[in-house]
């Protein structure tokens, strides 16, 4: 469980999304997200968490317009079971002191999707992602500044578009 920090640098220019789509997710057994940064159908960036008892909460939501095709980055921070933060593009979006007292147990890390929402892949590009089993100081002023902190899990540049979406946007299939 906490503390942890999730980070993702991403972009999308999709015109519509049928489901909320996970960008980076810590997932539990079955179809449950423990913590997820996701893109909503209204193109908001959102941080949600669920404890092992099934209690869940939306920590914070950054307003829409994140389908502008530009690079954006988000940090989701869990300082404790009752201290949560979401930063987008270096700005603090919101905090929560909601208590998920039952704690967390995640079994897998998903990049470009989450365990719910019909397994929908994020339709865009994820340039980098990182997960740390500690709190980083949120609000990075550059999308890749987090890399100097040596994440427990990280990767760089990943296309998550479906082949059909890639073909219709003029991108070569992969």
One Martini backbone bead per residue (centre of mass of N, CA, C, O) as a GRO file, in nm:
protein
  174
    1UNK     BB    1   0.100   0.032  -0.009
    2UNK     BB    2   0.143   0.299   0.114
    3UNK     BB    3   0.368   0.452  -0.036
    4UNK     BB    4   0.318   0.628  -0.362
    5UNK     BB    5   0.411   0.675  -0.720
    6UNK     BB    6   0.262   0.799  -1.013
    7UNK     BB    7   0.366   0.819  -1.366
    8UNK     BB    8   0.278   1.015  -1.672
    9UNK     BB    9   0.349   1.047  -2.021
   10UNK     BB   10   0.113   1.201  -2.256
   11UNK     BB   11  -0.108   1.150  -2.554
   12UNK     BB   12  -0.405   1.285  -2.732
   13UNK     BB   13  -0.654   1.302  -3.033
   14UNK     BB   14  -0.918   1.212  -2.966
   15UNK     BB   15  -1.273   1.253  -3.015
   16UNK     BB   16  -1.350   0.971  -2.869
   17UNK     BB   17  -1.478   0.782  -2.580
   18UNK     BB   18  -1.640   0.493  -2.458
   19UNK     BB   19  -1.423   0.486  -2.223
   20UNK     BB   20  -1.244   0.467  -1.974
   21UNK     BB   21  -0.876   0.512  -1.962
   22UNK     BB   22  -0.589   0.372  -1.881
   23UNK     BB   23  -0.253   0.465  -1.818
   24UNK     BB   24  -0.196   0.390  -1.506
   25UNK     BB   25  -0.183   0.074  -1.305
   26UNK     BB   26  -0.287  -0.067  -1.005
   27UNK     BB   27  -0.369  -0.411  -0.966
   28UNK     BB   28  -0.580  -0.651  -0.880
   29UNK     BB   29  -0.770  -0.894  -0.847
   30UNK     BB   30  -0.920  -0.909  -1.116
   31UNK     BB   31  -1.158  -0.631  -1.158
   32UNK     BB   32  -0.927  -0.422  -1.014
   33UNK     BB   33  -0.841  -0.109  -0.885
   34UNK     BB   34  -0.621   0.050  -0.682
   35UNK     BB   35  -0.463   0.247  -0.890
   36UNK     BB   36  -0.546   0.533  -1.114
   37UNK     BB   37  -0.468   0.675  -1.422
   38UNK     BB   38  -0.713   0.854  -1.617
   39UNK     BB   39  -0.921   0.875  -1.903
   40UNK     BB   40  -1.198   1.025  -1.976
   41UNK     BB   41  -1.471   1.079  -2.183
   42UNK     BB   42  -1.407   1.406  -2.116
   43UNK     BB   43  -1.087   1.448  -2.095
   44UNK     BB   44  -0.998   1.371  -1.819
   45UNK     BB   45  -0.790   1.364  -1.536
   46UNK     BB   46  -0.766   1.077  -1.312
   47UNK     BB   47  -0.775   0.976  -0.956
   48UNK     BB   48  -0.800   0.643  -0.834
   49UNK     BB   49  -0.921   0.438  -0.547
   50UNK     BB   50  -0.894   0.098  -0.395
   51UNK     BB   51  -0.965  -0.118  -0.156
   52UNK     BB   52  -0.989  -0.444  -0.025
   53UNK     BB   53  -1.300  -0.368   0.070
   54UNK     BB   54  -1.415  -0.167  -0.185
   55UNK     BB   55  -1.333   0.105  -0.133
   56UNK     BB   56  -1.386   0.421  -0.306
   57UNK     BB   57  -1.212   0.695  -0.493
   58UNK     BB   58  -1.197   1.024  -0.603
   59UNK     BB   59  -0.943   1.229  -0.570
   60UNK     BB   60  -0.908   1.365  -0.872
   61UNK     BB   61  -0.990   1.624  -1.133
   62UNK     BB   62  -0.904   1.721  -1.446
   63UNK     BB   63  -0.995   1.903  -1.673
   64UNK     BB   64  -1.054   1.914  -1.982
   65UNK     BB   65  -0.859   1.881  -2.300
   66UNK     BB   66  -0.650   1.616  -2.326
   67UNK     BB   67  -0.707   1.597  -2.667
   68UNK     BB   68  -0.466   1.799  -2.809
   69UNK     BB   69  -0.179   1.630  -2.866
   70UNK     BB   70  -0.026   1.696  -2.620
   71UNK     BB   71   0.196   1.700  -2.375
   72UNK     BB   72   0.146   1.518  -2.071
   73UNK     BB   73   0.147   1.510  -1.701
   74UNK     BB   74   0.123   1.270  -1.423
   75UNK     BB   75   0.069   1.268  -1.058
   76UNK     BB   76   0.028   1.008  -0.818
   77UNK     BB   77  -0.024   1.043  -0.460
   78UNK     BB   78   0.056   0.828  -0.172
   79UNK     BB   79   0.119   0.888   0.162
   80UNK     BB   80  -0.148   0.744   0.257
   81UNK     BB   81  -0.469   0.630   0.340
   82UNK     BB   82  -0.521   0.980   0.391
   83UNK     BB   83  -0.310   1.086   0.145
   84UNK     BB   84  -0.379   1.274  -0.156
   85UNK     BB   85  -0.253   1.335  -0.505
   86UNK     BB   86  -0.284   1.561  -0.798
   87UNK     BB   87  -0.085   1.606  -1.090
   88UNK     BB   88  -0.081   1.842  -1.375
   89UNK     BB   89   0.156   1.992  -1.539
   90UNK     BB   90   0.273   2.080  -1.234
   91UNK     BB   91  -0.016   2.087  -1.101
   92UNK     BB   92  -0.227   2.113  -0.848
   93UNK     BB   93  -0.550   1.970  -0.840
   94UNK     BB   94  -0.567   1.762  -0.580
   95UNK     BB   95  -0.703   1.651  -0.265
   96UNK     BB   96  -0.714   1.386  -0.007
   97UNK     BB   97  -0.854   1.243   0.317
   98UNK     BB   98  -0.948   0.985   0.240
   99UNK     BB   99  -1.019   0.662   0.385
  100UNK     BB  100  -0.848   0.346   0.306
  101UNK     BB  101  -0.833   0.124   0.559
  102UNK     BB  102  -0.785  -0.171   0.422
  103UNK     BB  103  -0.598  -0.128   0.200
  104UNK     BB  104  -0.345  -0.289  -0.010
  105UNK     BB  105  -0.337  -0.518  -0.313
  106UNK     BB  106  -0.113  -0.577  -0.563
  107UNK     BB  107  -0.043  -0.781  -0.876
  108UNK     BB  108  -0.033  -0.544  -1.099
  109UNK     BB  109   0.091  -0.368  -1.388
  110UNK     BB  110  -0.058  -0.112  -1.594
  111UNK     BB  111   0.000  -0.002  -1.930
  112UNK     BB  112  -0.266   0.143  -2.107
  113UNK     BB  113  -0.450   0.027  -1.867
  114UNK     BB  114  -0.714  -0.149  -1.703
  115UNK     BB  115  -0.933  -0.372  -1.523
  116UNK     BB  116  -1.151  -0.205  -1.645
  117UNK     BB  117  -1.348  -0.100  -1.899
  118UNK     BB  118  -1.315  -0.354  -2.093
  119UNK     BB  119  -0.999  -0.328  -2.145
  120UNK     BB  120  -0.921  -0.051  -2.239
  121UNK     BB  121  -0.715   0.112  -2.433
  122UNK     BB  122  -0.512   0.361  -2.471
  123UNK     BB  123  -0.564   0.641  -2.698
  124UNK     BB  124  -0.226   0.681  -2.754
  125UNK     BB  125   0.064   0.816  -2.596
  126UNK     BB  126   0.331   0.674  -2.406
  127UNK     BB  127   0.639   0.799  -2.308
  128UNK     BB  128   0.613   0.762  -1.985
  129UNK     BB  129   0.673   0.558  -1.683
  130UNK     BB  130   0.619   0.543  -1.316
  131UNK     BB  131   0.706   0.356  -1.008
  132UNK     BB  132   0.689   0.421  -0.654
  133UNK     BB  133   0.759   0.318  -0.305
  134UNK     BB  134   0.723   0.642  -0.287
  135UNK     BB  135   0.754   0.978  -0.228
  136UNK     BB  136   0.724   1.240  -0.430
  137UNK     BB  137   0.747   1.591  -0.508
  138UNK     BB  138   0.548   1.700  -0.684
  139UNK     BB  139   0.534   1.915  -0.961
  140UNK     BB  140   0.669   1.880  -1.216
  141UNK     BB  141   0.809   2.092  -1.484
  142UNK     BB  142   0.868   1.812  -1.630
  143UNK     BB  143   0.799   1.508  -1.782
  144UNK     BB  144   1.117   1.376  -1.709
  145UNK     BB  145   1.220   1.445  -1.414
  146UNK     BB  146   1.153   1.168  -1.264
  147UNK     BB  147   1.394   0.978  -1.367
  148UNK     BB  148   1.611   1.054  -1.137
  149UNK     BB  149   1.448   0.850  -0.914
  150UNK     BB  150   1.434   0.558  -0.973
  151UNK     BB  151   1.225   0.350  -1.050
  152UNK     BB  152   1.081   0.043  -1.007
  153UNK     BB  153   0.904   0.123  -1.261
  154UNK     BB  154   0.981   0.147  -1.619
  155UNK     BB  155   0.931   0.343  -1.926
  156UNK     BB  156   0.951   0.408  -2.281
  157UNK     BB  157   0.774   0.453  -2.530
  158UNK     BB  158   0.426   0.392  -2.611
  159UNK     BB  159   0.203   0.247  -2.811
  160UNK     BB  160  -0.178   0.224  -2.779
  161UNK     BB  161  -0.292   0.186  -3.039
  162UNK     BB  162  -0.480   0.072  -3.260
  163UNK     BB  163  -0.459  -0.022  -3.577
  164UNK     BB  164  -0.711   0.127  -3.673
  165UNK     BB  165  -0.644   0.402  -3.550
  166UNK     BB  166  -0.373   0.434  -3.689
  167UNK     BB  167  -0.471   0.420  -3.981
  168UNK     BB  168  -0.684   0.661  -3.960
  169UNK     BB  169  -0.429   0.867  -3.870
  170UNK     BB  170  -0.160   0.774  -4.047
  171UNK     BB  171  -0.038   0.552  -3.893
  172UNK     BB  172   0.151   0.301  -3.859
  173UNK     BB  173   0.152  -0.007  -3.804
  174UNK     BB  174   0.254  -0.245  -3.510
   0.00000   0.00000   0.00000
